[in-house]
Amino acid sequence: MATDNRINFWRRNTKVPGSVQPVYGAQHPPLDPRLRRTYPKDTKPKFNNLKSKKACSFHEFACSTNDAWDIDDEEDDNFCGTPFSASFTPSGQDLTSVHNQQLRHQTGETEPVLPHILTPPRDEGHNSQRDDGSECERVNGKFVKSSSDADLNTTSVRSSLQKQQSLPVRPIIPLVARISDQNASGAPPMTVREKSRLDKFKQLLASPNTDLAITEELRKHSWSGIPREVRPITWRLLSGYLPANKERRELVLKRKREEYFGFIEQYYHSRTDEHYKDTYRQIHIDIPRTNPLIPLFQQPAVQEVFERILFIWAIRHPASGYVQGINDLVTPFFVVFLSEFVILILAEDVENFDVAALPLETQRNIEADSFWCMSKLLDGIQDNYTFAQPGIQNKVKALEELVSRIDVDIHNHFKKYEVEYLQFAFRWMNNLLMRELPLRCTIRLWDTYQAEAEGFSHFHLYVCAAFLIEWRKEILCMVDFQSLLMLLQNLPTIHWGNEEVGLLLAEAYRLKYMFADAPNHYKR
């Protein structure tokens, strides 16, 4: 009997141990099977492990949950036997437009006008003539030969819409959020205020000797966000990688870049040695999981860059070595330094840019700068990644204490349903909220972290507390362990922009002002 169970287990499961699984979070939310499946008529979907009575505590949840590999097995079996007819499946472009229209209808937004997309003129009253002389009509962006074909196409789209509308109404979340800076309100790219701030940054950066007073002024202006055009050089300055003296910058950059590639020549060949092969293997596994839905990070040239950066850092920091999560910390620096050249050359989206198109020297400079700036960041939070990760343990405990003082309702709600802070806040500390926020929001968040004296090590605690309180209403509505943990691990921030991050930082600053220098207020 046990043998039959094992055979059935491996036969039913396509997911095997060690295979790369999608990583959920704001940058890559979980796919909803109800939105991407097509069900037969008068057939209700069956989902595993959805009980009529939900578990209200961790103990009940653990007892009522099957092995994680069993999830969706029966669901996949049901769908594999479902015939898909072309007449019931609209094209991906049509379905995407329908989803966008539903989302705008639900949120009350108007359809955005994209000035860089030229829509060809349409003559609705005349038929199009094809090269073969046959008479055609343009329907839904496609040529069809007769009106009957057009009716069939329209009917299929209508039937698909009816099926979509029969599903539970919920916002359609895009898989990949744009990296480029933009407010959720759809504000114009450059306002008068933003232009004034950009001029102020340029004035500060053009100073021949950026002394202490000017550096502090630069930090002050960077706290509320750095203009995209000057973000690369500002990040280099604020991280301590670039010297304040303008005359020494080129010399220091050249020396540090040569030093990094000296490390490559000296150490990178040892990745296959017995002592380092486990480290390199783990890095090699984690790189494809880094922002898997953004095309930029799936390019072989970019993945090779990340492998070199992470391996060199790991062997130069033997106290911690490489720890899963550090791979995410490279991406903001890489994107920011890459955007400096993308804007100058093609002014296109960074997430779709072909890095191999850049000159080799430029690619080397981006890689070296990303390495040194990431190293400066990790120097301040290295106890997060040493043995047993004591830094993260202490920060999670501090977060629990802080939340118990600022919102006792949330704290007691977690205790009632046996939710431990470590179960959701560990990732917040380990990845600096990068799995909870879109990459564009992370870059804006790091503007402030770089401007703060201890932004990554100290201020991040208050950002996490403000982030948790932001979802107070949703948290208190969840009345079982499973729903609470699913919410906290998949918070709906995919549509966040600079405005939401600015409000989050303002609340975090208020909490820091109240609690950071008030130990008696902080304690119970």
Coordinates of C-alpha atoms in Angstrom, one line a residue:
M1 CA 0.0 0.0 0.0
A2 CA 2.8 2.4 0.9
T3 CA 4.5 1.6 -2.4
D4 CA 1.4 2.4 -4.3
N5 CA 1.1 5.7 -2.5
R6 CA 4.6 6.6 -3.4
I7 CA 4.1 5.7 -7.1
N8 CA 0.9 7.7 -7.2
F9 CA 2.6 10.7 -5.6
W10 CA 5.4 10.9 -8.2
R11 CA 2.9 10.2 -11.0
R12 CA 0.5 13.0 -9.9
N13 CA 3.1 15.6 -9.2
T14 CA 5.0 17.5 -11.9
K15 CA 6.8 19.7 -9.3
V16 CA 9.9 17.8 -8.2
P17 CA 12.3 18.7 -5.3
G18 CA 14.9 21.3 -6.4
S19 CA 13.0 22.6 -9.3
V20 CA 12.8 26.4 -9.7
Q21 CA 9.4 27.6 -8.4
P22 CA 7.9 31.1 -8.9
V23 CA 8.6 33.5 -6.1
Y24 CA 5.6 35.4 -5.1
G25 CA 5.5 39.1 -4.0
A26 CA 4.6 42.5 -5.4
Q27 CA 6.9 42.2 -8.3
H28 CA 5.5 38.8 -9.3
P29 CA 2.2 38.1 -7.8
P30 CA 0.7 34.6 -7.8
L31 CA -1.4 33.7 -10.8
D32 CA -5.1 33.3 -10.1
P33 CA -6.3 30.1 -11.8
R34 CA -9.8 31.5 -12.0
L35 CA -8.6 34.3 -14.3
R36 CA -6.3 32.3 -16.5
R37 CA -8.4 29.1 -17.0
T38 CA -11.4 28.5 -19.3
Y39 CA -14.0 26.3 -17.7
P40 CA -16.6 24.1 -19.5
K41 CA -20.1 25.5 -19.4
D42 CA -22.1 24.7 -16.3
T43 CA -19.0 23.4 -14.6
K44 CA -17.7 24.9 -11.4
P45 CA -14.0 24.8 -10.7
K46 CA -12.7 22.6 -8.0
F47 CA -9.8 23.8 -5.9
N48 CA -7.9 21.6 -3.5
N49 CA -7.7 22.3 0.2
L50 CA -10.5 24.9 0.2
K51 CA -12.6 23.7 3.1
S52 CA -16.0 25.0 3.9
K53 CA -14.8 25.6 7.4
K54 CA -11.5 27.5 7.6
A55 CA -8.8 26.8 10.1
C56 CA -8.8 29.5 12.8
S57 CA -5.4 28.7 14.3
F58 CA -2.0 27.5 13.2
H59 CA -2.6 24.1 14.8
E60 CA -5.9 23.5 12.9
F61 CA -4.3 24.9 9.7
A62 CA -1.4 22.5 10.0
C63 CA -3.7 19.5 10.7
S64 CA -6.0 20.3 7.7
T65 CA -3.3 21.0 5.1
N66 CA -1.9 18.4 2.8
D67 CA 1.6 18.3 1.5
A68 CA 2.5 21.5 -0.5
W69 CA 3.3 19.4 -3.5
D70 CA -0.2 18.2 -3.7
I71 CA -1.7 21.6 -4.4
D72 CA -3.4 22.0 -7.8
D73 CA -2.9 18.3 -8.7
E74 CA -6.5 17.5 -9.2
E75 CA -7.1 21.0 -10.6
D76 CA -4.4 20.4 -13.3
D77 CA -5.9 17.0 -14.1
N78 CA -9.4 18.5 -14.6
F79 CA -8.0 21.2 -16.9
C80 CA -5.8 18.8 -18.9
G81 CA -8.9 17.0 -20.1
T82 CA -10.8 20.1 -21.0
P83 CA -11.0 20.8 -24.7
F84 CA -10.3 24.4 -25.7
S85 CA -12.2 25.7 -28.7
A86 CA -10.7 28.5 -30.7
S87 CA -14.2 30.2 -30.8
F88 CA -14.1 30.5 -27.0
T89 CA -10.6 31.9 -26.6
P90 CA -9.9 35.5 -27.6
S91 CA -6.5 36.7 -28.5
G92 CA -4.1 37.7 -25.8
Q93 CA -4.2 41.3 -26.9
D94 CA -8.0 41.5 -26.8
L95 CA -8.1 39.8 -23.4
T96 CA -5.5 42.2 -22.0
S97 CA -7.5 45.2 -23.3
V98 CA -10.7 43.8 -21.7
H99 CA -8.9 43.3 -18.4
N100 CA -7.6 46.9 -18.5
Q101 CA -11.1 48.2 -19.2
Q102 CA -12.5 46.3 -16.3
L103 CA -9.8 47.6 -14.0
R104 CA -10.4 51.2 -15.1
H105 CA -14.1 50.7 -14.6
Q106 CA -13.6 49.4 -11.0
T107 CA -11.1 52.0 -10.0
G108 CA -12.8 54.9 -11.7
E109 CA -9.7 55.8 -13.8
T110 CA -9.9 57.1 -17.3
E111 CA -8.1 55.5 -20.1
P112 CA -4.6 56.8 -20.2
V113 CA -3.3 58.5 -23.4
L114 CA 0.0 57.1 -24.6
P115 CA 1.6 59.8 -26.7
H116 CA 4.4 57.5 -27.9
I117 CA 2.0 55.0 -29.5
L118 CA 0.7 56.0 -32.9
T119 CA -2.7 54.6 -33.7
P120 CA -3.1 54.1 -37.5
P121 CA -6.2 55.9 -38.9
R122 CA -9.3 53.7 -39.3
D123 CA -11.8 54.0 -42.1
E124 CA -14.9 52.3 -40.6
G125 CA -17.1 52.9 -43.6
H126 CA -14.9 51.2 -46.2
N127 CA -13.5 47.7 -46.6
S128 CA -9.8 47.1 -46.8
Q129 CA -8.4 45.6 -50.0
R130 CA -5.8 42.9 -49.7
D131 CA -3.0 42.1 -52.3
D132 CA -4.8 39.0 -53.5
G133 CA -7.8 41.1 -54.5
S134 CA -10.2 39.5 -52.0
E135 CA -12.5 41.8 -50.1
C136 CA -11.7 42.0 -46.4
E137 CA -12.9 43.8 -43.3
R138 CA -10.9 44.9 -40.3
V139 CA -12.4 43.5 -37.1
N140 CA -10.7 43.6 -33.7
G141 CA -7.4 44.5 -35.3
K142 CA -7.5 41.5 -37.7
F143 CA -8.5 41.0 -41.4
V144 CA -11.4 38.7 -42.0
K145 CA -12.7 37.7 -45.5
S146 CA -16.4 38.0 -45.0
S147 CA -19.0 39.5 -42.7
S148 CA -19.8 36.0 -41.4
D149 CA -16.2 35.6 -40.2
A150 CA -16.5 39.0 -38.5
D151 CA -19.7 37.9 -36.8
L152 CA -18.1 34.7 -35.6
N153 CA -15.1 36.6 -34.2
T154 CA -17.3 39.1 -32.4
T155 CA -19.5 36.3 -31.0
S156 CA -16.4 34.5 -29.7
V157 CA -15.2 37.6 -27.9
R158 CA -18.7 38.2 -26.5
S159 CA -18.9 34.7 -25.2
S160 CA -15.5 35.0 -23.6
L161 CA -16.5 38.2 -22.0
Q162 CA -19.6 36.5 -20.5
K163 CA -17.3 33.8 -19.1
Q164 CA -15.0 36.4 -17.6
Q165 CA -17.9 38.3 -16.1
S166 CA -19.3 35.2 -14.5
L167 CA -16.1 34.8 -12.4
P168 CA -15.6 36.7 -9.1
V169 CA -15.0 40.4 -9.7
R170 CA -11.5 41.4 -8.6
P171 CA -8.9 43.7 -10.0
I172 CA -6.7 42.4 -12.8
I173 CA -3.1 42.7 -11.6
P174 CA -0.4 42.9 -14.3
L175 CA 2.4 40.5 -13.8
V176 CA 5.2 43.0 -14.4
A177 CA 5.1 46.6 -13.2
R178 CA 7.0 49.1 -15.1
I179 CA 10.4 50.0 -13.5
S180 CA 10.3 53.6 -14.8
D181 CA 9.3 56.4 -12.3
Q182 CA 5.7 57.3 -12.4
N183 CA 3.0 58.3 -9.9
A184 CA -0.1 56.1 -9.5
S185 CA -2.2 59.2 -10.2
G186 CA -0.8 59.4 -13.7
A187 CA 0.9 62.8 -13.2
P188 CA 2.9 64.2 -16.1
P189 CA 6.6 63.1 -16.2
M190 CA 8.1 66.5 -15.4
T191 CA 6.2 69.1 -13.5
V192 CA 7.4 72.6 -12.6
R193 CA 8.3 71.5 -9.1
E194 CA 10.2 68.5 -10.3
K195 CA 12.1 70.6 -12.8
S196 CA 13.0 73.0 -10.0
R197 CA 14.2 70.1 -7.9
L198 CA 16.3 68.7 -10.7
D199 CA 18.0 72.1 -11.2
K200 CA 18.8 72.2 -7.5
F201 CA 20.3 68.7 -7.6
K202 CA 22.4 69.7 -10.6
Q203 CA 23.6 72.8 -8.8
L204 CA 24.7 70.8 -5.8
L205 CA 26.4 68.1 -7.9
A206 CA 28.2 70.7 -10.0
S207 CA 29.9 72.2 -6.9
P208 CA 33.7 71.8 -7.3
N209 CA 34.1 70.7 -3.7
T210 CA 31.1 68.9 -2.2
D211 CA 32.0 69.7 1.4
L212 CA 30.1 68.5 4.5
A213 CA 27.6 71.2 4.3
I214 CA 26.8 70.6 0.7
T215 CA 26.6 66.9 1.3
E216 CA 24.1 67.4 4.1
E217 CA 22.1 69.6 1.7
L218 CA 22.2 66.8 -0.9
R219 CA 20.9 64.3 1.7
K220 CA 18.2 66.7 2.7
H221 CA 16.9 67.1 -0.8
S222 CA 17.3 63.3 -1.6
W223 CA 15.0 62.3 1.3
S224 CA 11.9 63.2 -0.7
G225 CA 13.1 61.5 -3.8
I226 CA 15.9 61.9 -6.3
P227 CA 15.2 62.9 -9.9
R228 CA 15.9 60.1 -12.3
E229 CA 18.4 62.0 -14.4
V230 CA 20.8 62.5 -11.5
R231 CA 20.0 59.4 -9.4
P232 CA 23.1 57.4 -10.5
I233 CA 25.7 59.9 -9.5
T234 CA 23.7 60.8 -6.3
W235 CA 23.5 57.2 -5.2
R236 CA 27.3 56.9 -5.8
L237 CA 27.9 59.9 -3.6
L238 CA 25.4 59.1 -0.8
S239 CA 26.6 55.5 -0.5
G240 CA 30.2 56.6 0.0
Y241 CA 31.5 55.0 -3.1
L242 CA 32.2 58.3 -4.9
P243 CA 34.3 61.0 -3.1
A244 CA 32.8 64.4 -2.4
N245 CA 35.6 66.2 -4.1
K246 CA 34.7 66.5 -7.8
E247 CA 38.3 66.6 -9.0
R248 CA 39.0 63.1 -7.4
R249 CA 35.9 61.3 -8.7
E250 CA 37.2 60.2 -12.1
L251 CA 40.4 58.9 -10.6
V252 CA 38.7 57.0 -7.8
L253 CA 36.1 55.5 -10.2
K254 CA 38.9 54.3 -12.4
R255 CA 40.8 52.8 -9.5
K256 CA 37.8 51.0 -7.9
R257 CA 36.6 49.6 -11.2
E258 CA 40.1 48.2 -12.0
E259 CA 40.2 46.8 -8.4
Y260 CA 36.9 44.9 -8.9
F261 CA 38.0 43.3 -12.1
G262 CA 41.3 42.4 -10.4
F263 CA 39.2 40.4 -8.0
I264 CA 37.5 38.7 -10.9
E265 CA 40.8 37.6 -12.4
Q266 CA 42.1 36.5 -9.0
Y267 CA 39.1 34.7 -7.5
Y268 CA 36.4 33.9 -10.1
H269 CA 38.2 30.9 -11.5
S270 CA 37.9 29.3 -8.1
R271 CA 34.1 28.9 -8.3
T272 CA 34.6 25.3 -9.3
D273 CA 36.9 24.5 -6.4
E274 CA 35.7 22.1 -3.8
H275 CA 35.7 24.8 -1.1
Y276 CA 33.5 27.3 -3.1
K277 CA 31.4 25.1 -5.4
D278 CA 28.5 25.0 -3.0
T279 CA 28.4 28.8 -2.8
Y280 CA 28.6 29.2 -6.5
R281 CA 25.9 26.5 -7.1
Q282 CA 23.5 28.3 -4.7
I283 CA 24.1 31.6 -6.5
H284 CA 23.6 29.9 -9.9
I285 CA 20.3 28.6 -8.7
D286 CA 19.0 31.9 -7.2
I287 CA 19.9 34.1 -10.1
P288 CA 17.0 33.0 -12.4
R289 CA 14.6 33.5 -9.5
T290 CA 15.6 37.2 -9.3
N291 CA 12.6 39.1 -10.7
P292 CA 11.7 36.2 -13.0
L293 CA 9.0 38.2 -14.8
I294 CA 11.1 41.1 -15.9
P295 CA 12.9 40.4 -19.2
L296 CA 16.0 42.4 -18.3
F297 CA 17.0 39.9 -15.5
Q298 CA 16.5 36.9 -17.8
Q299 CA 19.2 38.0 -20.2
P300 CA 22.3 35.7 -20.0
A301 CA 24.6 38.7 -20.0
V302 CA 22.8 40.1 -16.9
Q303 CA 22.7 36.8 -15.1
E304 CA 26.5 36.4 -15.6
V305 CA 27.1 39.9 -14.2
F306 CA 25.0 39.0 -11.1
E307 CA 26.9 35.7 -10.7
R308 CA 30.3 37.5 -10.7
I309 CA 29.1 40.2 -8.3
L310 CA 27.6 37.8 -5.8
F311 CA 30.4 35.3 -5.9
I312 CA 33.2 37.9 -5.4
W313 CA 31.3 39.5 -2.5
A314 CA 30.7 36.1 -0.9
I315 CA 34.3 35.0 -0.9
R316 CA 35.5 38.4 0.3
H317 CA 33.1 38.2 3.3
P318 CA 33.6 34.7 4.8
A319 CA 31.8 35.6 8.0
S320 CA 28.5 35.6 6.2
G321 CA 29.2 34.2 2.7
Y322 CA 26.3 34.2 0.3
V323 CA 22.8 34.0 1.8
Q324 CA 19.6 33.8 -0.2
G325 CA 18.1 37.2 -0.5
I326 CA 21.3 39.1 -1.1
N327 CA 20.8 38.5 -4.9
D328 CA 17.8 40.8 -4.7
L329 CA 19.9 43.7 -3.3
V330 CA 21.9 44.0 -6.5
T331 CA 18.9 44.7 -8.7
P332 CA 18.2 48.4 -7.7
F333 CA 21.8 49.4 -8.2
F334 CA 22.1 47.6 -11.5
V335 CA 18.9 49.2 -12.8
V336 CA 19.8 52.7 -11.7
F337 CA 23.3 52.6 -13.2
L338 CA 22.0 51.0 -16.3
S339 CA 19.3 53.7 -16.7
E340 CA 22.0 56.3 -17.0
F341 CA 23.0 54.9 -20.3
V342 CA 19.6 53.8 -21.5
I343 CA 18.2 57.4 -21.2
L344 CA 21.2 58.8 -23.1
I345 CA 21.1 56.2 -26.0
L346 CA 17.5 55.1 -26.7
A347 CA 15.3 56.6 -24.0
E348 CA 13.4 53.3 -23.8
D349 CA 12.2 51.2 -20.9
V350 CA 15.0 49.7 -18.8
E351 CA 13.1 46.5 -18.2
N352 CA 13.2 45.6 -21.9
F353 CA 16.7 46.9 -22.8
D354 CA 19.3 44.6 -24.3
V355 CA 22.3 45.0 -22.2
A356 CA 24.5 43.3 -24.8
A357 CA 23.9 46.3 -27.1
L358 CA 26.0 48.5 -24.8
P359 CA 29.8 48.9 -25.3
L360 CA 31.8 46.4 -23.3
E361 CA 33.5 49.1 -21.3
T362 CA 30.1 50.5 -20.3
Q363 CA 28.9 47.1 -19.2
R364 CA 32.0 46.7 -17.1
N365 CA 31.5 50.0 -15.4
I366 CA 27.9 49.2 -14.5
E367 CA 29.0 45.9 -13.0
A368 CA 31.8 47.4 -10.9
D369 CA 29.7 50.2 -9.6
S370 CA 26.9 47.8 -8.7
F371 CA 29.3 45.7 -6.8
W372 CA 30.8 48.4 -4.7
C373 CA 27.5 50.1 -3.9
M374 CA 26.0 46.8 -2.8
S375 CA 29.1 46.2 -0.7
K376 CA 28.7 49.5 1.0
L377 CA 25.0 48.7 1.8
L378 CA 25.8 45.3 3.2
D379 CA 28.6 46.6 5.4
G380 CA 25.8 48.3 7.5
I381 CA 23.6 45.2 7.8
Q382 CA 26.0 42.3 7.6
D383 CA 24.7 40.9 10.9
N384 CA 21.5 40.1 8.9
Y385 CA 23.4 37.5 7.0
T386 CA 25.9 36.0 9.5
F387 CA 25.2 32.6 11.2
A388 CA 21.6 32.3 12.5
Q389 CA 21.0 35.8 11.1
P390 CA 20.9 37.6 14.5
G391 CA 20.3 41.0 12.9
I392 CA 17.0 39.9 11.4
Q393 CA 15.9 38.1 14.5
N394 CA 16.5 41.3 16.6
K395 CA 14.7 43.5 14.0
V396 CA 11.7 41.2 13.9
K397 CA 11.5 41.3 17.7
A398 CA 11.8 45.1 17.7
L399 CA 9.0 45.3 15.1
E400 CA 6.8 43.2 17.4
E401 CA 7.4 45.4 20.3
L402 CA 6.8 48.5 18.2
V403 CA 3.5 47.3 16.8
S404 CA 2.3 46.3 20.3
R405 CA 2.7 49.9 21.3
I406 CA 1.3 51.7 18.2
D407 CA -1.6 49.4 17.3
V408 CA -2.6 47.0 20.0
D409 CA -5.5 45.8 18.0
I410 CA -3.3 44.3 15.2
H411 CA -0.9 42.9 17.8
N412 CA -3.7 41.1 19.7
H413 CA -5.3 40.0 16.4
F414 CA -2.0 38.2 15.5
K415 CA -1.9 36.6 19.0
K416 CA -5.5 35.4 18.7
Y417 CA -4.9 33.5 15.5
E418 CA -1.3 32.4 16.4
V419 CA 0.4 34.5 13.7
E420 CA 4.1 35.0 14.5
Y421 CA 5.8 38.1 13.3
L422 CA 8.7 35.9 12.1
Q423 CA 6.4 34.2 9.6
F424 CA 6.0 37.3 7.5
A425 CA 8.4 39.9 8.7
F426 CA 11.5 37.8 8.2
R427 CA 11.3 38.4 4.4
W428 CA 10.6 42.1 5.0
M429 CA 14.0 42.4 6.8
N430 CA 15.9 39.9 4.7
N431 CA 15.0 41.4 1.4
L432 CA 14.3 45.0 2.6
L433 CA 10.7 44.9 1.4
M434 CA 11.8 44.2 -2.2
R435 CA 9.4 41.2 -2.5
E436 CA 6.5 43.3 -1.2
L437 CA 7.0 46.4 -3.5
P438 CA 7.4 46.9 -7.2
L439 CA 11.0 47.6 -8.2
R440 CA 10.2 51.2 -9.1
C441 CA 8.9 51.7 -5.5
T442 CA 12.0 50.0 -4.1
I443 CA 14.2 52.5 -6.0
R444 CA 12.2 55.4 -4.6
L445 CA 12.4 53.9 -1.1
W446 CA 16.2 53.6 -1.4
D447 CA 16.5 57.3 -2.3
T448 CA 15.3 58.0 1.3
Y449 CA 17.3 55.1 2.8
Q450 CA 20.5 56.5 1.3
A451 CA 19.7 60.0 2.6
E452 CA 19.1 58.7 6.2
A453 CA 22.2 58.2 8.3
E454 CA 21.2 54.6 9.1
G455 CA 18.5 54.1 6.6
F456 CA 19.0 50.4 5.8
S457 CA 19.8 49.3 9.3
H458 CA 17.6 51.5 11.5
F459 CA 15.0 53.5 9.6
H460 CA 13.8 50.3 7.8
L461 CA 12.3 49.1 11.0
Y462 CA 9.9 52.0 11.1
V463 CA 9.1 51.7 7.5
C464 CA 8.1 48.1 8.1
A465 CA 5.9 49.1 11.0
A466 CA 4.2 51.8 8.9
F467 CA 3.8 49.3 6.1
L468 CA 2.1 46.9 8.4
I469 CA -0.3 49.5 9.8
E470 CA -1.1 50.6 6.2
W471 CA -3.1 47.3 5.9
R472 CA -4.8 47.5 9.2
K473 CA -8.3 47.3 7.9
E474 CA -7.6 44.3 5.7
I475 CA -5.7 42.5 8.5
L476 CA -8.5 42.9 11.0
C477 CA -11.0 41.6 8.5
M478 CA -9.1 38.2 8.3
V479 CA -10.4 35.8 10.9
D480 CA -8.2 32.8 10.4
F481 CA -4.5 31.9 10.3
Q482 CA -4.4 30.9 6.6
S483 CA -6.1 34.1 5.3
L484 CA -3.9 36.3 7.5
L485 CA -0.7 34.7 6.3
M486 CA -1.8 34.7 2.6
L487 CA -2.6 38.4 2.9
L488 CA 0.7 39.4 4.6
Q489 CA 2.7 37.4 2.0
N490 CA 0.9 38.8 -1.0
L491 CA 0.0 42.4 -0.2
P492 CA -1.6 44.2 -3.2
T493 CA 1.0 46.9 -3.9
I494 CA 1.5 46.2 -7.6
H495 CA -0.1 49.5 -8.6
W496 CA 1.8 51.6 -6.0
G497 CA 3.8 54.6 -7.2
N498 CA 5.8 57.5 -5.7
E499 CA 2.8 59.0 -3.9
E500 CA 2.1 55.8 -1.9
V501 CA 5.8 55.4 -1.0
G502 CA 6.0 59.1 0.0
L503 CA 3.1 58.6 2.4
L504 CA 4.6 55.4 3.8
L505 CA 7.9 57.2 4.4
A506 CA 6.2 60.1 6.1
E507 CA 4.4 57.8 8.5
A508 CA 7.7 55.9 9.2
Y509 CA 9.4 59.2 10.0
R510 CA 6.6 60.1 12.4
L511 CA 7.0 56.7 14.2
K512 CA 10.7 57.2 14.3
Y513 CA 10.3 60.7 15.8
M514 CA 8.0 59.3 18.5
F515 CA 9.8 56.1 19.4
A516 CA 13.5 56.2 18.4
D517 CA 14.6 58.4 21.2
A518 CA 11.9 57.5 23.7
P519 CA 13.0 54.2 25.3
N520 CA 10.4 54.4 28.1
H521 CA 7.6 55.0 25.6
Y522 CA 8.9 52.2 23.5
K523 CA 8.9 49.6 26.3
R524 CA 5.8 48.0 27.8

